[in-house]
mmCIF file of C-alpha atoms in Angstrom:
data_model
loop_
_atom_site.group_PDB
_atom_site.id
_atom_site.type_symbol
_atom_site.label_atom_id
_atom_site.label_comp_id
_atom_site.label_asym_id
_atom_site.label_seq_id
_atom_site.Cartn_x
_atom_site.Cartn_y
_atom_site.Cartn_z
ATOM 1 C CA MET A 6 -54.537 16.695 4.741
ATOM 2 C CA THR A 7 -53.355 16.639 8.349
ATOM 3 C CA PHE A 8 -51.709 19.442 10.325
ATOM 4 C CA TYR A 9 -48.456 17.458 10.178
ATOM 5 C CA SER A 10 -48.650 17.211 6.364
ATOM 6 C CA THR A 11 -49.353 20.868 5.653
ATOM 7 C CA THR A 12 -47.482 22.630 8.455
ATOM 8 C CA ILE A 13 -44.685 20.538 9.964
ATOM 9 C CA PHE A 14 -43.649 18.256 7.107
ATOM 10 C CA PRO A 15 -42.901 21.062 4.591
ATOM 11 C CA TRP A 16 -40.330 22.533 6.983
ATOM 12 C CA LEU A 17 -38.756 19.103 7.548
ATOM 13 C CA MET A 18 -38.536 18.528 3.808
ATOM 14 C CA ASP A 19 -37.074 21.967 3.169
ATOM 15 C CA TRP A 20 -34.301 21.189 5.643
ATOM 16 C CA ALA A 21 -33.690 17.592 4.512
ATOM 17 C CA MET A 22 -33.771 18.132 0.746
ATOM 18 C CA ASP A 23 -31.342 21.050 0.474
ATOM 19 C CA ARG A 24 -28.104 19.045 0.765
ATOM 20 C CA GLU A 25 -25.041 19.197 -1.459
ATOM 21 C CA VAL A 26 -25.065 15.450 -2.149
ATOM 22 C CA LEU A 27 -28.596 15.860 -3.558
ATOM 23 C CA ASN A 28 -27.856 19.174 -5.254
ATOM 24 C CA ARG A 29 -25.040 17.630 -7.299
ATOM 25 C CA ILE A 30 -27.533 15.192 -8.806
ATOM 26 C CA ARG A 31 -30.152 17.931 -9.272
ATOM 27 C CA ARG A 32 -27.630 20.014 -11.177
ATOM 28 C CA GLU A 33 -26.887 17.123 -13.539
ATOM 29 C CA VAL A 34 -30.522 16.109 -14.058
ATOM 30 C CA LEU A 35 -31.913 19.602 -14.543
ATOM 31 C CA SER A 36 -29.161 20.651 -16.944
ATOM 32 C CA GLU A 37 -31.178 18.801 -19.615
ATOM 33 C CA ALA A 38 -34.423 20.696 -19.017
ATOM 34 C CA THR A 39 -35.531 22.870 -21.943
ATOM 35 C CA GLY A 40 -38.493 24.915 -23.112
ATOM 36 C CA ASN A 41 -41.840 24.767 -21.355
ATOM 37 C CA VAL A 42 -41.293 22.653 -18.228
ATOM 38 C CA LEU A 43 -43.585 20.980 -15.707
ATOM 39 C CA GLU A 44 -42.229 19.854 -12.336
ATOM 40 C CA ILE A 45 -44.373 17.411 -10.372
ATOM 41 C CA GLY A 46 -43.883 17.234 -6.622
ATOM 42 C CA PHE A 47 -42.375 20.704 -6.569
ATOM 43 C CA GLY A 48 -42.226 20.764 -2.772
ATOM 44 C CA THR A 49 -40.533 23.847 -1.347
ATOM 45 C CA GLY A 50 -38.753 24.731 -4.589
ATOM 46 C CA VAL A 51 -35.264 23.417 -3.870
ATOM 47 C CA ASN A 52 -34.803 22.630 -7.579
ATOM 48 C CA LEU A 53 -35.300 26.222 -8.707
ATOM 49 C CA PRO A 54 -31.650 27.402 -8.591
ATOM 50 C CA PHE A 55 -30.593 24.529 -10.851
ATOM 51 C CA TYR A 56 -32.810 25.160 -13.862
ATOM 52 C CA PRO A 57 -30.791 26.339 -16.893
ATOM 53 C CA SER A 58 -31.493 29.346 -19.067
ATOM 54 C CA ALA A 59 -32.889 27.026 -21.759
ATOM 55 C CA VAL A 60 -36.091 26.806 -19.684
ATOM 56 C CA THR A 61 -38.600 29.390 -20.899
ATOM 57 C CA LYS A 62 -41.387 28.715 -18.391
ATOM 58 C CA LEU A 63 -41.856 26.490 -15.354
ATOM 59 C CA THR A 64 -45.231 25.190 -14.207
ATOM 60 C CA THR A 65 -45.176 23.413 -10.847
ATOM 61 C CA ALA A 66 -47.596 20.887 -9.390
ATOM 62 C CA ASP A 67 -47.802 19.873 -5.749
ATOM 63 C CA PRO A 68 -50.927 18.755 -3.865
ATOM 64 C CA ASN A 69 -49.724 20.118 -0.525
ATOM 65 C CA PRO A 70 -50.634 23.811 -0.038
ATOM 66 C CA GLY A 71 -48.121 24.001 2.804
ATOM 67 C CA MET A 72 -45.318 23.148 0.400
ATOM 68 C CA THR A 73 -46.504 25.728 -2.115
ATOM 69 C CA ALA A 74 -46.673 28.431 0.565
ATOM 70 C CA LEU A 75 -43.144 27.690 1.759
ATOM 71 C CA ALA A 76 -41.865 27.748 -1.832
ATOM 72 C CA GLN A 77 -42.981 31.342 -2.404
ATOM 73 C CA ALA A 78 -39.699 32.927 -1.288
ATOM 74 C CA ARG A 79 -37.715 30.838 -3.781
ATOM 75 C CA ILE A 80 -40.261 31.516 -6.529
ATOM 76 C CA GLN A 81 -40.044 35.272 -5.958
ATOM 77 C CA ALA A 82 -36.238 35.146 -6.020
ATOM 78 C CA SER A 83 -36.054 33.086 -9.223
ATOM 79 C CA PRO A 84 -35.471 34.693 -12.629
ATOM 80 C CA LEU A 85 -37.736 32.024 -14.139
ATOM 81 C CA SER A 86 -41.378 32.572 -14.988
ATOM 82 C CA VAL A 87 -43.018 30.193 -12.489
ATOM 83 C CA ASP A 88 -46.690 29.210 -12.436
ATOM 84 C CA PRO A 89 -47.314 27.286 -9.168
ATOM 85 C CA LYS A 90 -50.379 25.038 -9.006
ATOM 86 C CA VAL A 91 -51.797 22.967 -6.147
ATOM 87 C CA LEU A 92 -52.336 19.768 -8.134
ATOM 88 C CA SER A 93 -51.938 16.040 -7.637
ATOM 89 C CA ALA A 94 -49.577 14.289 -10.047
ATOM 90 C CA GLU A 95 -52.245 11.633 -10.664
ATOM 91 C CA ALA A 96 -54.766 14.189 -11.917
ATOM 92 C CA LEU A 97 -52.992 17.025 -13.697
ATOM 93 C CA ALA A 98 -55.591 19.545 -14.828
ATOM 94 C CA LEU A 99 -53.322 20.501 -17.713
ATOM 95 C CA PRO A 100 -53.651 20.095 -21.510
ATOM 96 C CA ASP A 101 -52.374 17.138 -23.487
ATOM 97 C CA HIS A 102 -49.007 17.560 -25.256
ATOM 98 C CA ALA A 103 -48.274 20.853 -23.461
ATOM 99 C CA PHE A 104 -44.709 20.461 -22.154
ATOM 100 C CA ASP A 105 -41.259 19.977 -23.620
ATOM 101 C CA THR A 106 -39.907 18.578 -20.351
ATOM 102 C CA VAL A 107 -41.400 17.081 -17.194
ATOM 103 C CA VAL A 108 -39.264 16.822 -14.056
ATOM 104 C CA SER A 109 -39.733 14.569 -11.034
ATOM 105 C CA THR A 110 -37.196 14.561 -8.200
ATOM 106 C CA LEU A 111 -37.765 12.423 -5.091
ATOM 107 C CA THR A 112 -41.510 12.526 -5.739
ATOM 108 C CA LEU A 113 -42.766 9.159 -6.992
ATOM 109 C CA CYS A 114 -42.004 7.521 -3.649
ATOM 110 C CA SER A 115 -44.898 9.383 -2.038
ATOM 111 C CA VAL A 116 -47.494 9.713 -4.812
ATOM 112 C CA PRO A 117 -50.380 7.391 -3.859
ATOM 113 C CA ASP A 118 -50.733 6.027 -7.406
ATOM 114 C CA ALA A 119 -47.323 6.445 -9.024
ATOM 115 C CA ARG A 120 -48.221 4.416 -12.126
ATOM 116 C CA ARG A 121 -51.110 6.764 -12.853
ATOM 117 C CA ALA A 122 -48.886 9.792 -12.190
ATOM 118 C CA VAL A 123 -46.346 8.618 -14.777
ATOM 119 C CA GLY A 124 -49.253 8.127 -17.179
ATOM 120 C CA GLU A 125 -50.204 11.750 -16.640
ATOM 121 C CA VAL A 126 -46.601 12.759 -17.308
ATOM 122 C CA TYR A 127 -46.760 10.869 -20.595
ATOM 123 C CA ARG A 128 -50.056 12.549 -21.520
ATOM 124 C CA VAL A 129 -48.907 16.141 -20.954
ATOM 125 C CA LEU A 130 -45.553 15.719 -22.711
ATOM 126 C CA LYS A 131 -45.251 16.789 -26.323
ATOM 127 C CA PRO A 132 -44.192 14.086 -28.792
ATOM 128 C CA GLY A 133 -40.429 13.958 -28.423
ATOM 129 C CA GLY A 134 -40.646 15.538 -24.962
ATOM 130 C CA ARG A 135 -38.488 14.205 -22.152
ATOM 131 C CA PHE A 136 -39.179 13.029 -18.624
ATOM 132 C CA LEU A 137 -36.218 13.782 -16.327
ATOM 133 C CA LEU A 138 -36.244 11.879 -13.073
ATOM 134 C CA PHE A 139 -34.221 11.520 -9.897
ATOM 135 C CA GLU A 140 -35.958 9.141 -7.503
ATOM 136 C CA HIS A 141 -35.197 6.714 -4.715
ATOM 137 C CA GLY A 142 -36.720 3.272 -4.462
ATOM 138 C CA GLN A 143 -36.367 -0.479 -4.371
ATOM 139 C CA SER A 144 -32.869 -1.911 -4.169
ATOM 140 C CA PRO A 145 -31.888 -4.994 -6.211
ATOM 141 C CA ASP A 146 -30.184 -6.420 -3.101
ATOM 142 C CA PRO A 147 -32.567 -8.856 -1.332
ATOM 143 C CA LYS A 148 -31.031 -8.054 2.068
ATOM 144 C CA VAL A 149 -31.636 -4.338 1.576
ATOM 145 C CA ARG A 150 -35.174 -4.995 0.312
ATOM 146 C CA ILE A 151 -36.025 -6.783 3.555
ATOM 147 C CA TRP A 152 -35.190 -3.603 5.467
ATOM 148 C CA GLN A 153 -37.024 -1.459 2.923
ATOM 149 C CA ASP A 154 -40.174 -3.544 3.250
ATOM 150 C CA TRP A 155 -39.945 -3.529 7.027
ATOM 151 C CA PHE A 156 -39.418 0.231 7.355
ATOM 152 C CA THR A 157 -41.830 1.404 4.638
ATOM 153 C CA PRO A 158 -44.914 1.471 6.952
ATOM 154 C CA ILE A 159 -42.940 3.729 9.305
ATOM 155 C CA SER A 160 -41.614 5.839 6.444
ATOM 156 C CA LYS A 161 -45.156 6.352 5.134
ATOM 157 C CA ILE A 162 -46.088 7.959 8.450
ATOM 158 C CA VAL A 163 -42.960 10.032 9.087
ATOM 159 C CA GLY A 164 -42.373 10.813 5.403
ATOM 160 C CA ASP A 165 -45.988 11.685 4.598
ATOM 161 C CA GLY A 166 -46.557 8.738 2.276
ATOM 162 C CA CYS A 167 -42.953 7.929 1.331
ATOM 163 C CA HIS A 168 -42.406 4.315 0.196
ATOM 164 C CA LEU A 169 -38.840 3.037 0.436
ATOM 165 C CA ASN A 170 -39.553 -0.053 -1.644
ATOM 166 C CA ARG A 171 -41.024 1.131 -4.960
ATOM 167 C CA ASN A 172 -39.481 -0.133 -8.177
ATOM 168 C CA ILE A 173 -39.416 3.087 -10.203
ATOM 169 C CA GLY A 174 -38.460 1.301 -13.414
ATOM 170 C CA ILE A 175 -41.780 -0.549 -13.439
ATOM 171 C CA PHE A 176 -43.675 2.739 -13.636
ATOM 172 C CA LEU A 177 -41.699 3.762 -16.714
ATOM 173 C CA ASP A 178 -42.183 0.352 -18.326
ATOM 174 C CA ALA A 179 -45.964 0.676 -17.907
ATOM 175 C CA HIS A 180 -46.019 3.414 -20.565
ATOM 176 C CA PRO A 181 -44.484 3.574 -24.062
ATOM 177 C CA PHE A 182 -41.497 5.730 -23.128
ATOM 178 C CA ALA A 183 -38.144 5.271 -24.800
ATOM 179 C CA VAL A 184 -35.756 5.145 -21.843
ATOM 180 C CA LYS A 185 -32.685 7.033 -23.038
ATOM 181 C CA SER A 186 -30.672 6.541 -19.863
ATOM 182 C CA LEU A 187 -31.205 5.089 -16.398
ATOM 183 C CA LYS A 188 -28.495 5.034 -13.749
ATOM 184 C CA ASN A 189 -28.883 3.193 -10.461
ATOM 185 C CA PHE A 190 -26.629 3.706 -7.460
ATOM 186 C CA TYR A 191 -26.623 4.151 -3.711
ATOM 187 C CA LEU A 192 -26.602 7.747 -2.550
ATOM 188 C CA GLU A 193 -23.398 8.704 -0.806
ATOM 189 C CA GLY A 194 -23.822 9.116 2.936
ATOM 190 C CA SER A 195 -27.353 7.675 3.093
ATOM 191 C CA PRO A 196 -28.565 4.345 4.497
ATOM 192 C CA LYS A 197 -28.925 1.835 1.667
ATOM 193 C CA MET A 198 -32.588 1.212 2.439
ATOM 194 C CA ALA A 199 -33.403 4.890 1.782
ATOM 195 C CA GLY A 200 -30.715 5.739 -0.736
ATOM 196 C CA TYR A 201 -31.047 3.509 -3.790
ATOM 197 C CA ILE A 202 -31.313 6.016 -6.643
ATOM 198 C CA TYR A 203 -32.941 5.906 -10.060
ATOM 199 C CA GLN A 204 -31.619 8.741 -12.259
ATOM 200 C CA GLY A 205 -32.673 8.868 -15.870
ATOM 201 C CA VAL A 206 -34.195 10.343 -18.990
ATOM 202 C CA ALA A 207 -37.258 8.900 -20.744
ATOM 203 C CA GLN A 208 -38.597 10.257 -24.019
ATOM 204 C CA LYS A 209 -42.109 10.236 -25.416
ATOM 205 C CA PRO A 210 -41.943 8.950 -28.996
ATOM 206 C CA PHE A 211 -42.536 11.369 -31.880
#
């Protein structure tokens, strides 16, 4: 990883991700988390205050050691039992069928192989376990998609791998999840090319 990725980018993300417009969605998504939880793309821990008391343990996975280091203050302040791991979402060194819930918020845009990462999510979920996601990605509007495709090479540099134009639904469809809900909308106050949201719940069959 580069100096930008491990040292500068974590601070930028910590500043950019802790916004009320995002926190309102986090609060709604994470209210459904229960039991033994895995969060992929944990970042600097901005989700921590929104986990409910129904969560008994939180394991976190992020490949960027700079993110994990910056998250330590939030981890220490959290009442949750948190086990932070420096892991890639595409290769989770975790047991099969280990988690009741897996959480991904604004993560799949920057995972190099998002399809494989969602496959790993499916593997580590218990039968009946749920995948809670809040992501941004490809808009259905062709005019917006033109801008997304044009700006994605720039976004990948500035956003440390962030793709503006990924169709998140395709990654879910590639695995035998039962999609319980999936809402799509433009994020208030954000440019359409960066703010088309996928918010949903997918369940691993029993």
